[in-house]
Structure formats: C-alpha cells, structure tokens
Coordinates of C-alpha atoms in Angstrom, one line a residue:
X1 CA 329.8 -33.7 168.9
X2 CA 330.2 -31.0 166.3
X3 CA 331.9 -28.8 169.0
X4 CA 334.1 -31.4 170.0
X5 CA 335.3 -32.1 166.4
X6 CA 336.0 -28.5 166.5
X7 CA 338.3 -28.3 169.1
X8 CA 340.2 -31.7 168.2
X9 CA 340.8 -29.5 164.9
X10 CA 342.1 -27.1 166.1
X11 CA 344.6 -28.7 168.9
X12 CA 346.1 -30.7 165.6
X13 CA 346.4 -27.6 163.8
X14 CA 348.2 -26.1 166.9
X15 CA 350.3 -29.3 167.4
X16 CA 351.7 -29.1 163.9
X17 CA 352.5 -25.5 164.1
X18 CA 354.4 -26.2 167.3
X19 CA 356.4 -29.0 165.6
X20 CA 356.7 -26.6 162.8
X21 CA 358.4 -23.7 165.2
X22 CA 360.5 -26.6 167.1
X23 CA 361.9 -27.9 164.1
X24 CA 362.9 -24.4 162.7
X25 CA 364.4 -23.9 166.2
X26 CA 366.4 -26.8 165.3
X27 CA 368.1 -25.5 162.2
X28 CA 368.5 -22.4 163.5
X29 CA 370.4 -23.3 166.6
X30 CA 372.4 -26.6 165.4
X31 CA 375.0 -25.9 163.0
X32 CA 376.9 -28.7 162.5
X33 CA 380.6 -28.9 161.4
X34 CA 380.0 -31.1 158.9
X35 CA 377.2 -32.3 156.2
X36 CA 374.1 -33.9 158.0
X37 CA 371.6 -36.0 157.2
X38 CA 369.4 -34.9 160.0
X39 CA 370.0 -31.4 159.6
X40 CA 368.9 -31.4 155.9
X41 CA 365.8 -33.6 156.8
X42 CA 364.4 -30.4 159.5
X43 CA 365.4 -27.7 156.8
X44 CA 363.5 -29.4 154.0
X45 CA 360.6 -30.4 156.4
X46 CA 359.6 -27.5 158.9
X47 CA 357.9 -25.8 156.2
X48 CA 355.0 -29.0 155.9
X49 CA 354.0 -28.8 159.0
X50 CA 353.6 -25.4 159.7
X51 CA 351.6 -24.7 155.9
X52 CA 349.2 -28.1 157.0
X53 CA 348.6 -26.1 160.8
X54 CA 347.7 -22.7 159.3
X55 CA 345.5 -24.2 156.7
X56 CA 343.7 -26.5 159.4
X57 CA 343.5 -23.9 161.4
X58 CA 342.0 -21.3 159.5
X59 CA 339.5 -23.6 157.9
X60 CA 338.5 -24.1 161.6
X61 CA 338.3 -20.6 162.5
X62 CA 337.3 -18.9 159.2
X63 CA 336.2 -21.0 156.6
X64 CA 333.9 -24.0 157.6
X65 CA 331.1 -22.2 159.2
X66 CA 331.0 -19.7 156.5
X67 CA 331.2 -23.1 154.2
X68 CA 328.4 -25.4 155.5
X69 CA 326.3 -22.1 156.0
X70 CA 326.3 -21.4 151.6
X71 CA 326.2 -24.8 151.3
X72 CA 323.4 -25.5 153.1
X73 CA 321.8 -22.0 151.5
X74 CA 322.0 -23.3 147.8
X75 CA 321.6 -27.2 148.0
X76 CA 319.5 -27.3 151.1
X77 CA 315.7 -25.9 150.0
X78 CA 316.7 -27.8 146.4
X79 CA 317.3 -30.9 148.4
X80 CA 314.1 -30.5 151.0
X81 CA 311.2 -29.6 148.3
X82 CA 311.8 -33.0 146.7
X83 CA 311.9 -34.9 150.0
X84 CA 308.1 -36.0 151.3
X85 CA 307.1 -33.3 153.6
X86 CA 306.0 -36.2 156.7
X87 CA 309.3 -38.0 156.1
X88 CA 311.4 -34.3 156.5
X89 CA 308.9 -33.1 159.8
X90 CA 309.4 -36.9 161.2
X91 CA 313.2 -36.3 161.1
X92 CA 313.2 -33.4 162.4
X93 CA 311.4 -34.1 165.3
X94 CA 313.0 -36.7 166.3
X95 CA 316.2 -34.9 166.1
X96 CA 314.7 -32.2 168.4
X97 CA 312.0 -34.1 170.4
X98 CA 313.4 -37.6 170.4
X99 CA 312.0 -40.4 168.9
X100 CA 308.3 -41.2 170.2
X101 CA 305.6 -42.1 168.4
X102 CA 303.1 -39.2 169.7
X103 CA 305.5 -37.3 167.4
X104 CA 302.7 -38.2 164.6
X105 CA 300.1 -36.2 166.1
X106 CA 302.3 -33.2 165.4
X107 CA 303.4 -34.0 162.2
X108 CA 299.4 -34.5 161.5
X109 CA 298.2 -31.3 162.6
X110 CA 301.4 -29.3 161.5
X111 CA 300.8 -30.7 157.9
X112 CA 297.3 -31.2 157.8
X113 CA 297.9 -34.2 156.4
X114 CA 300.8 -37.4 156.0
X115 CA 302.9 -35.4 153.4
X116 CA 303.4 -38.5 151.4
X117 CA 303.9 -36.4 148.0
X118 CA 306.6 -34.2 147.0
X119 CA 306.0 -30.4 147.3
X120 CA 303.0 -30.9 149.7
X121 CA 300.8 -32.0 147.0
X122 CA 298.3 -34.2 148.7
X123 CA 298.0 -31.6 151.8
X124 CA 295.2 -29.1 152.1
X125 CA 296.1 -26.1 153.4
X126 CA 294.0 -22.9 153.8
X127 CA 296.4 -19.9 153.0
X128 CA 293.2 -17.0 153.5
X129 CA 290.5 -18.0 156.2
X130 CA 287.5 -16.3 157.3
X131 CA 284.9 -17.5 159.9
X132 CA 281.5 -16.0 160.7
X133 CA 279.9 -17.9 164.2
X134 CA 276.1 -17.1 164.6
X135 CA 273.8 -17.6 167.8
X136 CA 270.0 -18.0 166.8
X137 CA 267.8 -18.8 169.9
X138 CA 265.0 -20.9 169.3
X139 CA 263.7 -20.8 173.2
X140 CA 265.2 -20.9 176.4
X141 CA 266.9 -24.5 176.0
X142 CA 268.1 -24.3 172.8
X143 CA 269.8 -22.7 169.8
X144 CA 270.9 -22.7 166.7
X145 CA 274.4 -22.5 165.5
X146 CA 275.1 -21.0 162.4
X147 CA 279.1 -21.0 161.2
X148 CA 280.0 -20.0 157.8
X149 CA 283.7 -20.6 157.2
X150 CA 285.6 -19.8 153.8
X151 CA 289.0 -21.4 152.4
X152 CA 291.6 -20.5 149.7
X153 CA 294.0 -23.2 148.9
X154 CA 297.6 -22.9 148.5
X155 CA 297.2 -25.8 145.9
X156 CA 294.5 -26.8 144.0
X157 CA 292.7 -29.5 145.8
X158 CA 292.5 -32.4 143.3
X159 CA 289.1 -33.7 144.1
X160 CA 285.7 -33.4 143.4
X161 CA 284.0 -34.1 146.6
X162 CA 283.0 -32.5 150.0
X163 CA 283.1 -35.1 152.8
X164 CA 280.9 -33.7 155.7
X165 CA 281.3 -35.9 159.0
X166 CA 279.6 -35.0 162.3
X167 CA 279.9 -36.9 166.1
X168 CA 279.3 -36.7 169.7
X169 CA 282.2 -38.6 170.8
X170 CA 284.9 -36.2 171.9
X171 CA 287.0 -39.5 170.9
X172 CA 286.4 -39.5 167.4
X173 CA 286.4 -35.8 167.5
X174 CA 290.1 -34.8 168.5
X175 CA 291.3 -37.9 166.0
X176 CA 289.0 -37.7 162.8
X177 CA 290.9 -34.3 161.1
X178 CA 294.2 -36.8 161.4
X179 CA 292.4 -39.5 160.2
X180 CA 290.0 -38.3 157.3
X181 CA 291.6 -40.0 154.0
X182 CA 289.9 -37.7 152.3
X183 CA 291.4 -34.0 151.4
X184 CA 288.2 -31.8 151.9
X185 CA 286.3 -32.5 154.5
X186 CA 284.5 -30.7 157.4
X187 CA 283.9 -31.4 161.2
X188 CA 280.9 -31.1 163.4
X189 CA 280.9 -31.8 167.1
X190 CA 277.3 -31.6 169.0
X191 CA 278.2 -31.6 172.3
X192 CA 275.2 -33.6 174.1
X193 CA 274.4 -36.8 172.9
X194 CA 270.6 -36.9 173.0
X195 CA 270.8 -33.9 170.3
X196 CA 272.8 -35.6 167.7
X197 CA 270.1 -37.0 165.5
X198 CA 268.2 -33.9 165.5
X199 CA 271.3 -31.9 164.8
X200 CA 272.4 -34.0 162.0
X201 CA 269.0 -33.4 160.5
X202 CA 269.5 -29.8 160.8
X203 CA 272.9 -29.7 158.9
X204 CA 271.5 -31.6 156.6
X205 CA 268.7 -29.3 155.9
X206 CA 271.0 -26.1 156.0
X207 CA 274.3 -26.7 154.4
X208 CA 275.1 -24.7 151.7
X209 CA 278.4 -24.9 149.6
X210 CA 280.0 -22.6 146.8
X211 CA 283.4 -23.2 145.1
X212 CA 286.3 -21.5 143.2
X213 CA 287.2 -24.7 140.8
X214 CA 289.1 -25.9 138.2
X215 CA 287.1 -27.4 135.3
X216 CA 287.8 -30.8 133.3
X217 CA 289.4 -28.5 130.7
X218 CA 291.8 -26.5 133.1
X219 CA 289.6 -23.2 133.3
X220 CA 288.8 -21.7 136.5
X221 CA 285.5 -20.8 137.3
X222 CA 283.4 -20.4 140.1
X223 CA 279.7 -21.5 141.8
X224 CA 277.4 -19.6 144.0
X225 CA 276.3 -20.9 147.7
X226 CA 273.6 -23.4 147.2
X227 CA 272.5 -26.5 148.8
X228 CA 273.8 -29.9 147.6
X229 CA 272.5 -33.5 148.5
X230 CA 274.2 -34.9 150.7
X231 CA 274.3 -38.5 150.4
X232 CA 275.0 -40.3 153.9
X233 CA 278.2 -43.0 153.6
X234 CA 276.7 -46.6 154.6
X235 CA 279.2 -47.7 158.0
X236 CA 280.2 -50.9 155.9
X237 CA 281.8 -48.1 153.6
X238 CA 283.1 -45.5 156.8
X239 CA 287.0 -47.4 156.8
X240 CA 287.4 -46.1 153.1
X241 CA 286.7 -42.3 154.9
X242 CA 288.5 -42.8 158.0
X243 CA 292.0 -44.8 159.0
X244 CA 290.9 -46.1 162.3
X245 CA 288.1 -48.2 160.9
X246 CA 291.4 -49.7 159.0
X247 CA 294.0 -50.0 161.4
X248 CA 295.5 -48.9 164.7
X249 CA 296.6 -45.2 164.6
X250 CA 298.9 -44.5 168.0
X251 CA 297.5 -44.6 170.2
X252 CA 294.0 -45.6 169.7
X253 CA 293.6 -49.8 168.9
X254 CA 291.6 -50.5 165.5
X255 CA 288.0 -49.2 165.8
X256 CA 284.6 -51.1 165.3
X257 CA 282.5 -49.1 162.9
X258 CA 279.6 -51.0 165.3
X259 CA 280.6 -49.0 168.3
X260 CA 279.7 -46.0 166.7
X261 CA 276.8 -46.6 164.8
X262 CA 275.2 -43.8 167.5
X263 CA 277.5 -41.1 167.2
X264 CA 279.0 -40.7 164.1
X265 CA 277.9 -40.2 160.5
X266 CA 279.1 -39.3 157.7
X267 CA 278.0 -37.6 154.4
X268 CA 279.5 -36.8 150.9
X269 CA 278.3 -34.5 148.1
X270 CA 279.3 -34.2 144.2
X271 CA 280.7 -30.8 143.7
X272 CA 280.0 -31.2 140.2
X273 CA 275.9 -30.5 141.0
X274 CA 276.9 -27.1 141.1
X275 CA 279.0 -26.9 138.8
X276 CA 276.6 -25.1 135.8
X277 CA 277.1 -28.6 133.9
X278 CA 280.9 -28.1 134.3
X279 CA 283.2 -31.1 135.6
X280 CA 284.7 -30.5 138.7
X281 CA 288.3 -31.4 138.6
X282 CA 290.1 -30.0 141.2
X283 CA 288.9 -27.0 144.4
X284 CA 290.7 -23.8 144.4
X285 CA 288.6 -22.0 147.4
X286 CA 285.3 -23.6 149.4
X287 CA 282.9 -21.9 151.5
X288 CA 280.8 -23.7 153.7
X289 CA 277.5 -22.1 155.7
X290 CA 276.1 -24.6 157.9
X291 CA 273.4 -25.2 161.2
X292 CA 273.8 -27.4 164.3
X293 CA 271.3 -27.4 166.9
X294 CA 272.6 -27.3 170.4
X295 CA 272.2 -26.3 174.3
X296 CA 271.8 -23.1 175.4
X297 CA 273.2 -23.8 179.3
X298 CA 276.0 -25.3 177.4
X299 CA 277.6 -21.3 177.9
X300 CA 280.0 -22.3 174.9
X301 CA 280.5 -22.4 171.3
X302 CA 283.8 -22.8 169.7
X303 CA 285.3 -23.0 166.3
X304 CA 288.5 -25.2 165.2
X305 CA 289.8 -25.6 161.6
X306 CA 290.0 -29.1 159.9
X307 CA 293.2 -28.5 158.4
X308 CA 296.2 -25.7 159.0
X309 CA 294.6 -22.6 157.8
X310 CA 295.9 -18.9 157.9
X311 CA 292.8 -17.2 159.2
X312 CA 292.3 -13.0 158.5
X313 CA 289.2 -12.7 161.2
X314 CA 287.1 -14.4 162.5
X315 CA 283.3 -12.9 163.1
X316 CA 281.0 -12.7 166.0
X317 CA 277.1 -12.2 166.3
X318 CA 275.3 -13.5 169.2
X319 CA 272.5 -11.0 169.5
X320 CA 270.0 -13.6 168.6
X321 CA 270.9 -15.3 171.5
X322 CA 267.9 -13.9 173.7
X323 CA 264.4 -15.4 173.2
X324 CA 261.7 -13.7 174.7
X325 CA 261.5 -15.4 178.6
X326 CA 265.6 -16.0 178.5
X327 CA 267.4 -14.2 180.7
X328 CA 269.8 -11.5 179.1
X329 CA 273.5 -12.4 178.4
X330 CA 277.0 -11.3 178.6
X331 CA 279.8 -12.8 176.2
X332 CA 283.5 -13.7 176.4
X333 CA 285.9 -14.6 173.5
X334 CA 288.3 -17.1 174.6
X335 CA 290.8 -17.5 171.9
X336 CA 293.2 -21.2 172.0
X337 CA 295.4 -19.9 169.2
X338 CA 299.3 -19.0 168.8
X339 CA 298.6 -15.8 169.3
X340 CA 295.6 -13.2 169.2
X341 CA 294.8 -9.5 170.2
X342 CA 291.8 -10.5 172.2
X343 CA 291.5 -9.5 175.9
X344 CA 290.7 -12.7 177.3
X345 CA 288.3 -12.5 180.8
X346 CA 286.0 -9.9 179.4
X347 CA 282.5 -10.2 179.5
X348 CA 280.4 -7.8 177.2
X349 CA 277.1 -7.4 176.4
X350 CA 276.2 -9.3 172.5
X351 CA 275.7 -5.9 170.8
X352 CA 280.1 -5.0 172.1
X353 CA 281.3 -8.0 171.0
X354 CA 284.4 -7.2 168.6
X355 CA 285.5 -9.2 165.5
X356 CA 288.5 -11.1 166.6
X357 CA 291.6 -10.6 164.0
X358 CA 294.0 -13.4 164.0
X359 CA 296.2 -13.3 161.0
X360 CA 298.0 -16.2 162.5
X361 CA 298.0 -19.7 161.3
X362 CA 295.7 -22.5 163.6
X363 CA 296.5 -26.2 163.1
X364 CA 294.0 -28.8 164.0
X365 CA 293.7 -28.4 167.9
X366 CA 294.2 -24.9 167.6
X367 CA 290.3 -22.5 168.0
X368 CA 288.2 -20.0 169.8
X369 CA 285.4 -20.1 172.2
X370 CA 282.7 -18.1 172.8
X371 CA 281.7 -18.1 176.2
X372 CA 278.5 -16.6 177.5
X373 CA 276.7 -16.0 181.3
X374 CA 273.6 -14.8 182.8
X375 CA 274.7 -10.8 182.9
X376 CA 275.8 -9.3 186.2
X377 CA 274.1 -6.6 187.2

C-alpha cells in the first residue's frame, strides 16, 4: 500500500510538470497579433504547476523517508515506553503474524508476563542468570536432583513472597509459567507420577532461599541461603495462584482444581523470615537451591527458566551419578536455546563434562538437557 502511494506521488508530480512544460510550450510558440486572454492565463500559470511537481516530487524522492525515519527516531520510543508492553507485542504481532489467538502464548513467554503496566513494571525479568544442575545417586533406580538457580532483576520485584509450585502433568507444566498470577515463582516438573509425593517431600525438606531486597524503608540489603517454611496453598485457594482455575486461557477450557488434586501443589513462603527482622518490600535478586527426587533410567534431566532470563552459564556435575552396583555413564548436553556453543551429539564421560556458556536470553519454553547412557566401550 505504502509503495503504491509512492508511485501515485510521483506520476502526479510528473503529470504536473508535463502540463507545466506544455503550457510554457504554449507561450513560447503562440504569439498572437493581438492582446489575449488565453495567452495571459498560460504565462501567469505555467509556473504553478511546475513549482507544485518539483516540490511533490522531491518530497517523494528525498524528503519523506528521511522524514518518517526522524520522526519515528524522536517520538517513537517516547510514544512506546508509555504504551502497555502486551498491548504494543499484541499489535505487533498481528501486524506480522496475523491475528490468531495462539499469538498470546508468544506475547506470554516473550514478556514473562501480560505487560499490563507501563514501562514493564509488573514483569519479572532476569537480566544476570546462573544455573548449577547436580546428579546425586541414591542407588541404581534413583537420584537426586539438585538445581541451584540465581536471578538479578531488571526491576525491583514488588512483592514479598516466593510461590514454589510443583506437578506431574506435562499439561499444567508447559501453561503454569503463563498462568502464575504471581511475579516470583518457581517450577518443578517430576517426570513419573508415582514419585510425586515423595519428591514434593524432598523439596520441601531441601529448599533454601537468599535474597537481594529492598526494605520497608527503601534500603537495600541482603539475606544469606537458608531454609524457609513453606506453607502449602489449600486447592480451594489454588485459582487466586493460577488463571486457569479462574477462567479459560486459549486454548485450554476452565480447569477443575478437583482434577488435580494428585498432581499439583503449591507452596508459598514469607521472605520477610529472613529478613534479620527487616520488612521485605520489594526483591532485587533471588537464589534458589532446591532437591527433587527422580528416575535414574529416565537418561534426562533438563532445566527451563520461569520467566525471560539472560543466563551467563549454566553448570554441570553429574559425577555423583554412579552408585556402587550402577553401571558407569556417559553424558550429553542437549541445549533447546536461541543459540549456544555446545556441540550437540557428544557423549563424555561425567568428569569432561564442560560448563555450558549461553549469554543469550531463554524465554519460558526455552532450556537444556542433560542426557546420559550406559558408556560404550
């Protein structure tokens, strides 16, 4: 359409400088005998048309792209940064994807979030990332584990809880980071069912939290890793944590908290318990170390983030794998990210495993899996 405007532009700006020359034409070549209206009417008027063609014409060919693009360079971030971030990505995508209403799942797991507040204020979003994955075999069925992950927040995170939520319902699993109505959360995923109460337990028992926060007087401060109680959320109580308990979220119907009385639960915790007596107003960094128990002939582990984090590394250590009576193992990193420097396909023994640098941002969907085999000898 804009092209076409274009070139409609400039065919007027040609047509009047062609009326222009044929009217100067005029003058020059008639001369009548005698005064002439008509003749005085094409002197006085050639020069109209032809100043109105250049000036249309140049604009076309010099000015307006040069125009919209300063425009557009001073007014356009003012203009954006006090527009809701979900209402400028939902735009947007429909402009380039068309409209359809899967165009929510990206929106969700670009902003981490709805963006229903200026300057992405109810978002979270990790802007320094680091995650540590631990294997610790308990026998030859079993294992523990272990992932500490820390966060930095572009903003301050105005709350003063830690929403913990675990399942064995790959359902629930690849909608609850879009659907968690609270900021700070985390998400665990036991993979087989008959270990989920067991492995709730154990991440119960484990957890341990420290913060970078902002007190009730505005002073930053800090708490060491320690355990909090974490106080399990009755399922009368689980639609206030999660938006498909409330209503339909495309494409998944309404959800009965009933259904799922076997493989979800979810847990909260007051930051404030430690806090060193302070008031926890608002989180400016989090680090979580946690414990899952699952299967060993599983062959995988894997890592996602809960919200669009910018992750530095992310660490390895698997050598604890191998309980006495288990056969000895080989390793793969399988990285589902934007990019990574990984060589995917290579098995190694535990103690060649390699930290994995990312320095790339994942979104919610976005991880890496560590694989492991019975070595080939």
């Amino acid at each position: 359409m804009a092209a076409r405007g274009h070139k409609q532009a400039l065919a007027v700006a040609g047509s009047l400088i062609l009326i222009a020359a044929a009217d100067l034409t005029a003058v020059l070549l008639w001369q009548p005998t005698s005064r002439s209206l008509l003749h005085d009417v094409l002197v006085v008027l050639w020069p109209l048309p032809a100043l109105i063609g250049i000036l249309v014409g140049a604009y076309e060919l010099f000015l307006h792209r040069r125009l919209v693009t300063e425009i557009s360079r001073i007014s356009g971030p003012s203009i954006v940064e006090h527009l809701l971030p979900g209402d400028v990505l939902k735009t947007f995508l429909s402009t380039i994807y068309g409209s359809n209403d899967a165009n929510q799942d990206v929106i969700s797991g670009v902003l981490g979030g709805n963006g229903l507040r200026p300057h992405g204020k109810d978002l979270t979003i990790s802007t320094n990332t680091t995650v540590k994955m631990e294997l610790q075999g308990i026998d030859t069925k079993t294992y523990h584990l272990v992932i500490t992950q820390t966060y930095q927040f572009r903003h301050n995170v105005p709350v003063d809880r830690f929403v913990i939520l675990a399942t064995s319902n790959v359902l629930l699993r690849d909608t609850i980071s879009a659907a968690c109505r609270y900021p700070l959360f985390e998400l665990y995923y036991v993979t087989d069912p008959s270990l989920f109460l067991e492995s709730v337990d154990d991440l119960l028992g484990s957890t341990q939290i420290a913060v970078e926060y902002v007190d009730h007087a505005g002073k930053q401060r800090s708490a060491a890793p320690s355990q909090i109680p974490l106080v399990e959320v009755r399922f009368d109580q689980w639609p206030n944590y999660l938006t498909f308990f409330r209503e339909s979220m495309w494409p998944l119907p309404k959800l009965s908290t009933h259904d799922h009385l076997s493989d979800l639960r979810i847990f909260e915790c007051d930051l404030s318990a430690i806090a060193d007596d302070h008031i926890v107003s608002a989180i400016r960094g989090l680090s979580v170390r946690s414990r899952t128990l699952q299967r060993t002939n599983e062959g995988f582990c894997y890592w996602q983030p809960p919200y669009p984090s910018y992750v530095e590394q992310i660490i390895f250590d698997a050598r604890g794998l191998g309980v006495d009576q288990s056969p000895e193992h080989e390793f793969s990193i399988m990285p589902f990210l934007f990019r990574s420097n990984t060589i995917t396909a290579q098995w190694q023994k535990a103690d060649d495993l390699n930290d994995l640098t990312v320095r790339s941002w994942l979104l919610p969907g976005h991880g890496v899996a560590l694989m492991w085999r019975e070595a080939q000898h």
